[in-house]
mmCIF file of C-alpha atoms and ligand atoms in Angstrom:
data_model
loop_
_atom_site.group_PDB
_atom_site.id
_atom_site.type_symbol
_atom_site.label_atom_id
_atom_site.label_comp_id
_atom_site.label_asym_id
_atom_site.label_seq_id
_atom_site.Cartn_x
_atom_site.Cartn_y
_atom_site.Cartn_z
ATOM 1 C CA UNK A 1 74.519 -2.654 30.590
ATOM 2 C CA UNK A 2 71.231 -2.843 32.487
ATOM 3 C CA UNK A 3 68.463 -4.901 31.000
ATOM 4 C CA UNK A 4 65.519 -3.203 29.373
ATOM 5 C CA UNK A 5 63.099 -3.709 32.267
ATOM 6 C CA UNK A 6 65.571 -2.101 34.672
ATOM 7 C CA UNK A 7 65.818 0.950 32.410
ATOM 8 C CA UNK A 8 62.041 1.320 32.336
ATOM 9 C CA UNK A 9 61.951 1.337 36.125
ATOM 10 C CA UNK A 10 64.662 3.965 36.614
ATOM 11 C CA UNK A 11 63.733 7.202 38.371
ATOM 12 C CA UNK A 12 66.082 9.388 36.378
ATOM 13 C CA UNK A 13 66.280 8.495 32.721
ATOM 14 C CA UNK A 14 69.460 9.525 30.923
ATOM 15 C CA UNK A 15 69.808 10.367 27.258
ATOM 16 C CA UNK A 16 71.335 6.944 26.720
ATOM 17 C CA UNK A 17 68.345 5.265 28.407
ATOM 18 C CA UNK A 18 65.956 7.221 26.199
ATOM 19 C CA UNK A 19 67.864 6.284 23.045
ATOM 20 C CA UNK A 20 67.575 2.653 24.042
ATOM 21 C CA UNK A 21 63.845 3.051 24.726
ATOM 22 C CA UNK A 22 63.213 4.882 21.462
ATOM 23 C CA UNK A 23 64.942 2.092 19.563
ATOM 24 C CA UNK A 24 62.799 -0.599 21.188
ATOM 25 C CA UNK A 25 61.278 -3.185 18.875
ATOM 26 C CA UNK A 26 59.444 -6.480 19.333
ATOM 27 C CA UNK A 27 59.207 -7.644 22.960
ATOM 28 C CA UNK A 28 60.951 -4.571 24.308
ATOM 29 C CA UNK A 29 58.529 -2.333 22.461
ATOM 30 C CA UNK A 30 55.621 -4.184 24.085
ATOM 31 C CA UNK A 31 57.248 -3.684 27.484
ATOM 32 C CA UNK A 32 57.774 0.017 26.778
ATOM 33 C CA UNK A 33 54.173 0.577 25.708
ATOM 34 C CA UNK A 34 52.818 -1.435 28.638
ATOM 35 C CA UNK A 35 54.885 0.586 31.102
ATOM 36 C CA UNK A 36 53.642 3.819 29.564
ATOM 37 C CA UNK A 37 50.009 2.695 29.812
ATOM 38 C CA UNK A 38 50.530 1.697 33.450
ATOM 39 C CA UNK A 39 51.875 5.167 34.226
ATOM 40 C CA UNK A 40 49.013 6.848 32.348
ATOM 41 C CA UNK A 41 46.519 4.959 34.508
ATOM 42 C CA UNK A 42 48.344 5.812 37.696
ATOM 43 C CA UNK A 43 49.348 9.437 37.163
ATOM 44 C CA UNK A 44 46.634 10.961 34.930
ATOM 45 C CA UNK A 45 42.865 10.949 35.453
ATOM 46 C CA UNK A 46 42.826 8.150 32.880
ATOM 47 C CA UNK A 47 40.219 9.981 30.793
ATOM 48 C CA UNK A 48 40.582 11.262 27.236
ATOM 49 C CA UNK A 49 39.862 14.993 26.976
ATOM 50 C CA UNK A 50 38.465 16.610 23.855
ATOM 51 C CA UNK A 51 39.574 19.845 22.236
ATOM 52 C CA UNK A 52 37.413 20.901 19.320
ATOM 53 C CA UNK A 53 39.934 22.146 16.763
ATOM 54 C CA UNK A 54 39.097 25.294 14.798
ATOM 55 C CA UNK A 55 41.559 25.932 11.971
ATOM 56 C CA UNK A 56 40.788 29.633 11.872
ATOM 57 C CA UNK A 57 42.992 30.728 8.975
ATOM 58 C CA UNK A 58 45.735 29.363 6.740
ATOM 59 C CA UNK A 59 47.218 32.796 6.067
ATOM 60 C CA UNK A 60 50.793 32.704 7.331
ATOM 61 C CA UNK A 61 53.633 35.210 7.201
ATOM 62 C CA UNK A 62 56.274 32.574 7.756
ATOM 63 C CA UNK A 63 57.982 30.236 5.395
ATOM 64 C CA UNK A 64 58.943 27.068 7.266
ATOM 65 C CA UNK A 65 60.469 24.727 4.722
ATOM 66 C CA UNK A 66 58.298 21.750 5.719
ATOM 67 C CA UNK A 67 54.855 23.325 5.977
ATOM 68 C CA UNK A 68 52.148 23.264 3.312
ATOM 69 C CA UNK A 69 50.673 26.611 4.350
ATOM 70 C CA UNK A 70 54.004 28.458 4.171
ATOM 71 C CA UNK A 71 53.786 31.906 2.672
ATOM 72 C CA UNK A 72 55.591 31.004 -0.544
ATOM 73 C CA UNK A 73 53.282 28.145 -1.430
ATOM 74 C CA UNK A 74 51.306 30.054 -4.022
ATOM 75 C CA UNK A 75 49.400 26.917 -4.987
ATOM 76 C CA UNK A 76 47.594 27.098 -1.652
ATOM 77 C CA UNK A 77 44.236 28.887 -1.644
ATOM 78 C CA UNK A 78 43.987 31.111 1.451
ATOM 79 C CA UNK A 79 41.028 31.519 3.796
ATOM 80 C CA UNK A 80 40.066 33.087 7.109
ATOM 81 C CA UNK A 81 36.862 31.962 8.767
ATOM 82 C CA UNK A 82 34.291 34.663 9.513
ATOM 83 C CA UNK A 83 33.596 35.671 13.114
ATOM 84 C CA UNK A 84 30.120 34.189 13.057
ATOM 85 C CA UNK A 85 31.448 30.886 11.764
ATOM 86 C CA UNK A 86 34.046 30.767 14.557
ATOM 87 C CA UNK A 87 31.311 31.413 17.106
ATOM 88 C CA UNK A 88 29.182 28.692 15.524
ATOM 89 C CA UNK A 89 32.078 26.276 15.969
ATOM 90 C CA UNK A 90 32.402 27.264 19.630
ATOM 91 C CA UNK A 91 28.650 26.814 20.082
ATOM 92 C CA UNK A 92 28.922 23.408 18.472
ATOM 93 C CA UNK A 93 31.702 22.398 20.882
ATOM 94 C CA UNK A 94 29.649 23.634 23.803
ATOM 95 C CA UNK A 95 26.498 21.811 22.754
ATOM 96 C CA UNK A 96 28.395 18.616 22.183
ATOM 97 C CA UNK A 97 30.022 18.775 25.619
ATOM 98 C CA UNK A 98 33.603 18.995 24.348
ATOM 99 C CA UNK A 99 34.755 21.048 27.323
ATOM 100 C CA UNK A 100 37.472 22.849 25.342
ATOM 101 C CA UNK A 101 38.390 24.222 21.956
ATOM 102 C CA UNK A 102 41.667 24.977 20.193
ATOM 103 C CA UNK A 103 41.903 28.044 17.985
ATOM 104 C CA UNK A 104 44.744 27.522 15.542
ATOM 105 C CA UNK A 105 45.994 29.545 12.580
ATOM 106 C CA UNK A 106 48.997 30.377 10.488
ATOM 107 C CA UNK A 107 51.195 33.052 12.025
ATOM 108 C CA UNK A 108 50.312 36.754 11.734
ATOM 109 C CA UNK A 109 51.604 39.538 13.934
ATOM 110 C CA UNK A 110 49.768 42.533 12.505
ATOM 111 C CA UNK A 111 47.558 44.670 14.751
ATOM 112 C CA UNK A 112 44.196 43.878 13.069
ATOM 113 C CA UNK A 113 44.856 40.151 13.511
ATOM 114 C CA UNK A 114 45.875 40.517 17.145
ATOM 115 C CA UNK A 115 42.771 42.577 17.943
ATOM 116 C CA UNK A 116 40.545 40.190 16.008
ATOM 117 C CA UNK A 117 41.769 37.270 18.102
ATOM 118 C CA UNK A 118 41.203 39.260 21.298
ATOM 119 C CA UNK A 119 37.640 40.033 20.210
ATOM 120 C CA UNK A 120 36.964 36.415 19.266
ATOM 121 C CA UNK A 121 38.297 35.157 22.605
ATOM 122 C CA UNK A 122 36.062 37.588 24.474
ATOM 123 C CA UNK A 123 33.067 36.567 22.377
ATOM 124 C CA UNK A 124 33.692 32.852 22.836
ATOM 125 C CA UNK A 125 33.923 33.337 26.588
ATOM 126 C CA UNK A 126 30.720 35.326 26.629
ATOM 127 C CA UNK A 127 28.945 32.707 24.544
ATOM 128 C CA UNK A 128 30.008 29.819 26.778
ATOM 129 C CA UNK A 129 29.852 31.798 30.032
ATOM 130 C CA UNK A 130 33.413 30.684 30.650
ATOM 131 C CA UNK A 131 32.468 27.013 30.336
ATOM 132 C CA UNK A 132 34.692 26.247 27.354
ATOM 133 C CA UNK A 133 38.403 25.895 27.967
ATOM 134 C CA UNK A 134 40.357 27.749 25.285
ATOM 135 C CA UNK A 135 43.728 26.703 23.889
ATOM 136 C CA UNK A 136 45.340 28.879 21.250
ATOM 137 C CA UNK A 137 48.055 28.035 18.788
ATOM 138 C CA UNK A 138 48.946 31.245 16.984
ATOM 139 C CA UNK A 139 52.700 31.209 16.768
ATOM 140 C CA UNK A 140 55.409 33.563 17.972
ATOM 141 C CA UNK A 141 54.143 36.822 19.428
ATOM 142 C CA UNK A 142 55.448 39.414 21.881
ATOM 143 C CA UNK A 143 54.937 39.036 25.628
ATOM 144 C CA UNK A 144 52.486 41.900 25.424
ATOM 145 C CA UNK A 145 50.323 40.064 22.885
ATOM 146 C CA UNK A 146 50.460 36.845 24.872
ATOM 147 C CA UNK A 147 49.256 38.789 27.914
ATOM 148 C CA UNK A 148 46.462 40.412 25.926
ATOM 149 C CA UNK A 149 45.174 37.039 24.745
ATOM 150 C CA UNK A 150 45.530 35.512 28.201
ATOM 151 C CA UNK A 151 43.520 38.373 29.666
ATOM 152 C CA UNK A 152 40.893 37.831 26.955
ATOM 153 C CA UNK A 153 40.328 34.332 28.330
ATOM 154 C CA UNK A 154 42.613 31.832 26.587
ATOM 155 C CA UNK A 155 44.493 29.761 29.131
ATOM 156 C CA UNK A 156 46.557 27.179 27.229
ATOM 157 C CA UNK A 157 49.038 27.910 24.431
ATOM 158 C CA UNK A 158 50.634 25.490 22.007
ATOM 159 C CA UNK A 159 53.873 26.390 20.289
ATOM 160 C CA UNK A 160 55.933 23.527 18.999
ATOM 161 C CA UNK A 161 59.688 23.858 19.133
ATOM 162 C CA UNK A 162 59.617 21.474 16.123
ATOM 163 C CA UNK A 163 63.119 20.251 17.031
ATOM 164 C CA UNK A 164 65.220 21.169 20.046
ATOM 165 C CA UNK A 165 68.409 20.922 17.996
ATOM 166 C CA UNK A 166 69.374 24.397 16.812
ATOM 167 C CA UNK A 167 71.276 23.083 13.768
ATOM 168 C CA UNK A 168 68.379 20.956 12.605
ATOM 169 C CA UNK A 169 66.059 23.898 13.265
ATOM 170 C CA UNK A 170 68.183 26.001 10.927
ATOM 171 C CA UNK A 171 67.820 23.377 8.210
ATOM 172 C CA UNK A 172 64.042 23.441 8.526
ATOM 173 C CA UNK A 173 63.684 27.190 8.208
ATOM 174 C CA UNK A 174 64.816 30.053 5.989
ATOM 175 C CA UNK A 175 67.863 31.779 7.399
ATOM 176 C CA UNK A 176 66.419 35.054 8.600
ATOM 177 C CA UNK A 177 65.338 36.824 11.774
ATOM 178 C CA UNK A 178 61.769 35.619 11.434
ATOM 179 C CA UNK A 179 62.808 32.010 11.806
ATOM 180 C CA UNK A 180 65.229 32.100 14.695
ATOM 181 C CA UNK A 181 65.702 29.251 17.155
ATOM 182 C CA UNK A 182 66.447 31.505 20.138
ATOM 183 C CA UNK A 183 63.362 33.606 19.396
ATOM 184 C CA UNK A 184 61.311 30.447 19.527
ATOM 185 C CA UNK A 185 62.718 29.559 22.956
ATOM 186 C CA UNK A 186 62.089 33.127 24.151
ATOM 187 C CA UNK A 187 58.515 32.856 22.895
ATOM 188 C CA UNK A 188 57.991 29.662 24.890
ATOM 189 C CA UNK A 189 59.266 31.383 28.034
ATOM 190 C CA UNK A 190 57.052 34.403 27.396
ATOM 191 C CA UNK A 191 53.978 32.209 26.941
ATOM 192 C CA UNK A 192 54.529 30.799 30.400
ATOM 193 C CA UNK A 193 55.286 34.235 31.805
ATOM 194 C CA UNK A 194 51.970 35.519 30.476
ATOM 195 C CA UNK A 195 50.221 32.856 32.578
ATOM 196 C CA UNK A 196 49.396 30.156 30.039
ATOM 197 C CA UNK A 197 49.664 26.445 30.524
ATOM 198 C CA UNK A 198 52.472 25.740 28.121
ATOM 199 C CA UNK A 199 52.425 23.179 25.349
ATOM 200 C CA UNK A 200 55.129 22.318 22.870
ATOM 201 C CA UNK A 201 56.059 19.473 20.571
ATOM 202 C CA UNK A 202 58.267 18.215 17.785
ATOM 203 C CA UNK A 203 58.074 16.511 14.426
ATOM 204 C CA UNK A 204 59.344 12.958 14.335
ATOM 205 C CA UNK A 205 61.293 11.427 11.458
ATOM 206 C CA UNK A 206 62.588 14.644 9.902
ATOM 207 C CA UNK A 207 65.375 14.471 7.313
ATOM 208 C CA UNK A 208 68.740 14.158 9.107
ATOM 209 C CA UNK A 209 67.108 13.751 12.531
ATOM 210 C CA UNK A 210 68.736 11.083 14.687
ATOM 211 C CA UNK A 211 67.400 9.053 17.603
ATOM 212 C CA UNK A 212 69.808 11.059 19.778
ATOM 213 C CA UNK A 213 68.106 14.261 18.578
ATOM 214 C CA UNK A 214 64.742 12.841 19.606
ATOM 215 C CA UNK A 215 66.076 11.824 23.026
ATOM 216 C CA UNK A 216 67.265 15.428 23.396
ATOM 217 C CA UNK A 217 63.797 16.626 22.403
ATOM 218 C CA UNK A 218 62.303 14.624 25.248
ATOM 219 C CA UNK A 219 64.844 16.023 27.698
ATOM 220 C CA UNK A 220 64.111 19.520 26.388
ATOM 221 C CA UNK A 221 60.398 19.103 27.149
ATOM 222 C CA UNK A 222 61.296 17.900 30.617
ATOM 223 C CA UNK A 223 63.686 20.814 31.192
ATOM 224 C CA UNK A 224 61.030 23.275 29.981
ATOM 225 C CA UNK A 225 58.637 21.622 32.420
ATOM 226 C CA UNK A 226 55.817 21.808 29.887
ATOM 227 C CA UNK A 227 52.210 21.021 30.802
ATOM 228 C CA UNK A 228 51.246 19.483 27.488
ATOM 229 C CA UNK A 229 52.768 18.080 24.314
ATOM 230 C CA UNK A 230 51.541 17.477 20.800
ATOM 231 C CA UNK A 231 53.945 15.661 18.514
ATOM 232 C CA UNK A 232 53.658 13.468 15.486
ATOM 233 C CA UNK A 233 55.392 12.129 12.407
ATOM 234 C CA UNK A 234 56.793 14.512 9.830
ATOM 235 C CA UNK A 235 54.909 14.004 6.570
ATOM 236 C CA UNK A 236 56.379 15.420 3.396
ATOM 237 C CA UNK A 237 54.375 17.916 1.363
ATOM 238 C CA UNK A 238 55.170 18.148 -2.333
ATOM 239 C CA UNK A 239 54.812 21.929 -2.531
ATOM 240 C CA UNK A 240 57.469 22.630 0.083
ATOM 241 C CA UNK A 241 61.269 22.865 -0.248
ATOM 242 C CA UNK A 242 61.861 20.043 2.239
ATOM 243 C CA UNK A 243 60.171 17.657 -0.178
ATOM 244 C CA UNK A 244 63.517 17.569 -2.015
ATOM 245 C CA UNK A 245 64.938 15.632 0.939
ATOM 246 C CA UNK A 246 62.354 12.893 0.759
ATOM 247 C CA UNK A 247 65.010 10.315 -0.100
ATOM 248 C CA UNK A 248 66.506 10.816 3.358
ATOM 249 C CA UNK A 249 63.299 9.798 5.104
ATOM 250 C CA UNK A 250 62.532 6.538 6.872
ATOM 251 C CA UNK A 251 59.340 4.826 5.679
ATOM 252 C CA UNK A 252 56.076 6.301 6.953
ATOM 253 C CA UNK A 253 55.483 3.147 8.996
ATOM 254 C CA UNK A 254 58.868 3.606 10.684
ATOM 255 C CA UNK A 255 58.108 7.268 11.434
ATOM 256 C CA UNK A 256 54.799 6.164 12.892
ATOM 257 C CA UNK A 257 56.390 3.451 15.056
ATOM 258 C CA UNK A 258 58.941 5.980 16.279
ATOM 259 C CA UNK A 259 56.139 8.411 17.110
ATOM 260 C CA UNK A 260 54.469 5.783 19.296
ATOM 261 C CA UNK A 261 57.754 5.148 21.067
ATOM 262 C CA UNK A 262 58.211 8.904 21.577
ATOM 263 C CA UNK A 263 54.787 9.091 23.228
ATOM 264 C CA UNK A 264 55.581 6.146 25.487
ATOM 265 C CA UNK A 265 58.985 7.596 26.475
ATOM 266 C CA UNK A 266 57.488 11.008 27.177
ATOM 267 C CA UNK A 267 54.752 9.517 29.342
ATOM 268 C CA UNK A 268 57.360 7.629 31.371
ATOM 269 C CA UNK A 269 59.531 10.761 31.632
ATOM 270 C CA UNK A 270 56.759 13.293 32.406
ATOM 271 C CA UNK A 271 54.107 11.182 34.042
ATOM 272 C CA UNK A 272 51.262 13.628 34.642
ATOM 273 C CA UNK A 273 51.289 15.929 31.589
ATOM 274 C CA UNK A 274 48.703 16.019 28.802
ATOM 275 C CA UNK A 275 49.816 14.309 25.610
ATOM 276 C CA UNK A 276 47.792 14.738 22.411
ATOM 277 C CA UNK A 277 47.034 11.992 19.934
ATOM 278 C CA UNK A 278 47.764 14.155 16.896
ATOM 279 C CA UNK A 279 46.154 14.181 13.473
ATOM 280 C CA UNK A 280 49.440 13.428 11.697
ATOM 281 C CA UNK A 281 49.339 9.945 13.284
ATOM 282 C CA UNK A 282 45.978 9.382 11.630
ATOM 283 C CA UNK A 283 47.371 10.552 8.297
ATOM 284 C CA UNK A 284 49.576 7.448 8.249
ATOM 285 C CA UNK A 285 47.274 4.983 9.992
ATOM 286 C CA UNK A 286 43.509 5.435 10.160
ATOM 287 C CA UNK A 287 43.672 4.221 13.767
ATOM 288 C CA UNK A 288 46.902 6.037 14.633
ATOM 289 C CA UNK A 289 45.292 8.283 17.224
ATOM 290 C CA UNK A 290 43.545 5.371 18.950
ATOM 291 C CA UNK A 291 46.834 3.485 19.110
ATOM 292 C CA UNK A 292 48.504 6.544 20.624
ATOM 293 C CA UNK A 293 45.785 6.709 23.288
ATOM 294 C CA UNK A 294 46.232 3.041 24.056
ATOM 295 C CA UNK A 295 49.912 3.747 24.627
ATOM 296 C CA UNK A 296 49.700 6.905 26.718
ATOM 297 C CA UNK A 297 48.173 9.936 24.989
ATOM 298 C CA UNK A 298 45.151 11.457 26.751
ATOM 299 C CA UNK A 299 43.980 14.350 24.562
ATOM 300 C CA UNK A 300 42.068 14.146 21.292
ATOM 301 C CA UNK A 301 41.491 17.142 19.024
ATOM 302 C CA UNK A 302 38.508 16.458 16.767
ATOM 303 C CA UNK A 303 38.388 18.879 13.872
ATOM 304 C CA UNK A 304 35.314 21.115 14.106
ATOM 305 C CA UNK A 305 36.382 23.493 11.329
ATOM 306 C CA UNK A 306 33.511 23.927 8.854
ATOM 307 C CA UNK A 307 33.941 21.294 6.137
ATOM 308 C CA UNK A 308 34.313 23.798 3.309
ATOM 309 C CA UNK A 309 37.588 25.168 4.758
ATOM 310 C CA UNK A 310 39.189 21.942 5.872
ATOM 311 C CA UNK A 311 40.721 20.974 2.598
ATOM 312 C CA UNK A 312 42.787 24.164 2.658
ATOM 313 C CA UNK A 313 44.485 23.675 6.020
ATOM 314 C CA UNK A 314 46.913 21.231 4.512
ATOM 315 C CA UNK A 315 50.100 21.279 6.555
ATOM 316 C CA UNK A 316 51.053 17.944 5.026
ATOM 317 C CA UNK A 317 49.699 15.437 2.542
ATOM 318 C CA UNK A 318 47.017 12.815 3.310
ATOM 319 C CA UNK A 319 45.586 14.956 6.106
ATOM 320 C CA UNK A 320 42.515 12.986 7.227
ATOM 321 C CA UNK A 321 38.846 14.050 7.521
ATOM 322 C CA UNK A 322 39.202 17.008 5.168
ATOM 323 C CA UNK A 323 35.931 16.119 3.460
ATOM 324 C CA UNK A 324 33.860 15.764 6.608
ATOM 325 C CA UNK A 325 31.818 18.000 8.860
ATOM 326 C CA UNK A 326 31.929 18.385 12.624
ATOM 327 C CA UNK A 327 28.875 16.212 13.210
ATOM 328 C CA UNK A 328 30.526 13.316 11.365
ATOM 329 C CA UNK A 329 33.410 13.648 13.825
ATOM 330 C CA UNK A 330 31.059 13.401 16.752
ATOM 331 C CA UNK A 331 29.706 9.962 15.994
ATOM 332 C CA UNK A 332 33.188 8.977 15.064
ATOM 333 C CA UNK A 333 34.675 9.963 18.458
ATOM 334 C CA UNK A 334 32.223 7.875 20.442
ATOM 335 C CA UNK A 335 32.651 4.847 18.230
ATOM 336 C CA UNK A 336 36.410 5.133 18.237
ATOM 337 C CA UNK A 337 36.804 5.726 21.962
ATOM 338 C CA UNK A 338 34.363 2.928 22.841
ATOM 339 C CA UNK A 339 36.345 0.617 20.666
ATOM 340 C CA UNK A 340 39.474 1.083 22.739
ATOM 341 C CA UNK A 341 37.564 1.182 26.031
ATOM 342 C CA UNK A 342 38.544 4.783 26.849
ATOM 343 C CA UNK A 343 36.390 7.104 28.889
ATOM 344 C CA UNK A 344 35.891 10.592 27.424
ATOM 345 C CA UNK A 345 36.032 13.533 29.842
ATOM 346 C CA UNK A 346 32.978 15.331 28.472
ATOM 347 C CA UNK A 347 32.338 18.869 29.734
ATOM 348 C CA UNK A 348 35.713 19.091 31.438
ATOM 349 C CA UNK A 349 38.577 21.442 30.654
ATOM 350 C CA UNK A 350 40.891 18.553 31.344
ATOM 351 C CA UNK A 351 44.014 20.477 32.250
ATOM 352 C CA UNK A 352 47.017 18.332 33.102
ATOM 353 C CA UNK A 353 47.519 17.267 36.689
ATOM 354 C CA UNK A 354 51.072 18.449 36.113
ATOM 355 C CA UNK A 355 50.015 22.078 35.924
ATOM 356 C CA UNK A 356 48.149 22.011 39.228
ATOM 357 C CA UNK A 357 50.893 20.127 41.013
ATOM 358 C CA UNK A 358 53.415 22.646 39.749
ATOM 359 C CA UNK A 359 51.311 25.582 40.837
ATOM 360 C CA UNK A 360 50.903 24.124 44.311
ATOM 361 C CA UNK A 361 54.634 23.604 44.607
ATOM 362 C CA UNK A 362 55.366 27.153 43.480
ATOM 363 C CA UNK A 363 52.891 28.725 45.887
ATOM 364 C CA UNK A 364 54.157 26.716 48.849
ATOM 365 C CA UNK A 365 57.829 27.485 48.174
HETATM 366 N N1 5AD B 1 54.443 17.180 8.707
HETATM 367 C C1 5AD B 1 54.041 17.018 9.970
HETATM 368 N N2 5AD B 1 53.705 18.040 10.773
HETATM 369 C C2 5AD B 1 53.744 19.271 10.248
HETATM 370 N N3 5AD B 1 53.472 20.458 10.786
HETATM 371 C C3 5AD B 1 53.660 21.409 9.854
HETATM 372 N N4 5AD B 1 54.064 20.848 8.708
HETATM 373 C C4 5AD B 1 54.122 19.512 8.930
HETATM 374 C C5 5AD B 1 54.487 18.403 8.143
HETATM 375 N N5 5AD B 1 54.879 18.546 6.881
HETATM 376 C C6 5AD B 1 53.143 20.646 12.200
HETATM 377 C C7 5AD B 1 54.173 21.525 12.874
HETATM 378 C C8 5AD B 1 53.369 22.718 13.348
HETATM 379 C C9 5AD B 1 51.988 22.135 13.459
HETATM 380 C C10 5AD B 1 50.888 23.141 13.423
HETATM 381 O O1 5AD B 1 51.892 21.260 12.357
HETATM 382 O O2 5AD B 1 54.729 20.836 13.980
HETATM 383 O O3 5AD B 1 53.814 23.246 14.567
HETATM 384 FE FE1 FES B 2 53.450 29.154 8.982
HETATM 385 FE FE2 FES B 2 55.699 27.902 9.722
HETATM 386 S S1 FES B 2 54.888 28.155 7.735
HETATM 387 S S2 FES B 2 54.433 29.151 10.927
#
């Protein structure tokens, strides 16, 4: 058996290597995180890019067993932000030099919704004269819809696979056509086909999820050749069916530690992609996102949703900053990033180097 340092320096990491890395504690964990930071410095621009997050609507037609905004959670008040409020958010991001926004919502596939998003994308582009990068995270759609939204000016798409293990996926979703693992994979392929930079991600510390499953998740992201990843700890929500399995969960601190190790492993495996420091990390540790950035994440998504709606986009419990406004976030970003000595890439789209390298390779082959 090779020693831990040798594993970290391997060019081709196997599933077994990743399992060993994910399990790292104590000195080995320090080595893992240090290696990841080294690679971040060498293979990314070493800046942290901002994406102003607009949680557009919590109306969702799906019923994922883990998610607080699932259709069947009747205790959840529903909202959709007005067009003018969305445009105000975009204006806010522009004025505060964020460079990019993310438009995220529960899943809807009806025509009025699809057209509304197209209109909003066009309007945001007009408002910013194409200056704001636009990521969308609007679930599973047809190739046609993905193309429509790409043509309207969005250029990055986030769709988490949640888990790359089809059996585990089945346990996290109702058993029907709307929640089908293969459809999710097809959607990821269609997103890329439509022209988007592709982002995916998983939840970490799910009931019945093993370290081997997580190693497979990392290899899945590599095989999908994604440009960006957002992943974080699973956090139980009391008004969801999966809450019943809470006795199977590791402690929140363990899920958090595992999330940091996942970020480090992913950075070592896919050196030049964008990795987000997700909000779920902050739900467990107030400085969770900063720690993730210190380890290897390079994207931060400050919430710029108007304060009055925030409390209702509750995917999980203890979601942070739900009683704040965008301007509070602004001061907070500077303070927090200064504290860890990270440079913010203001006014930049901050696409991953990975995407451009890939494109170059494709056009020269
Ligand atoms: N815990 C952690 N993350 C969650 N998400 C949804 N519900 C939870 C939860 N209970 C994540 C999913 C989804 C993203 C928008 O939020 O990964 O893709
Ligand atoms: Fe809305 Fe899963 S509950 S997409």
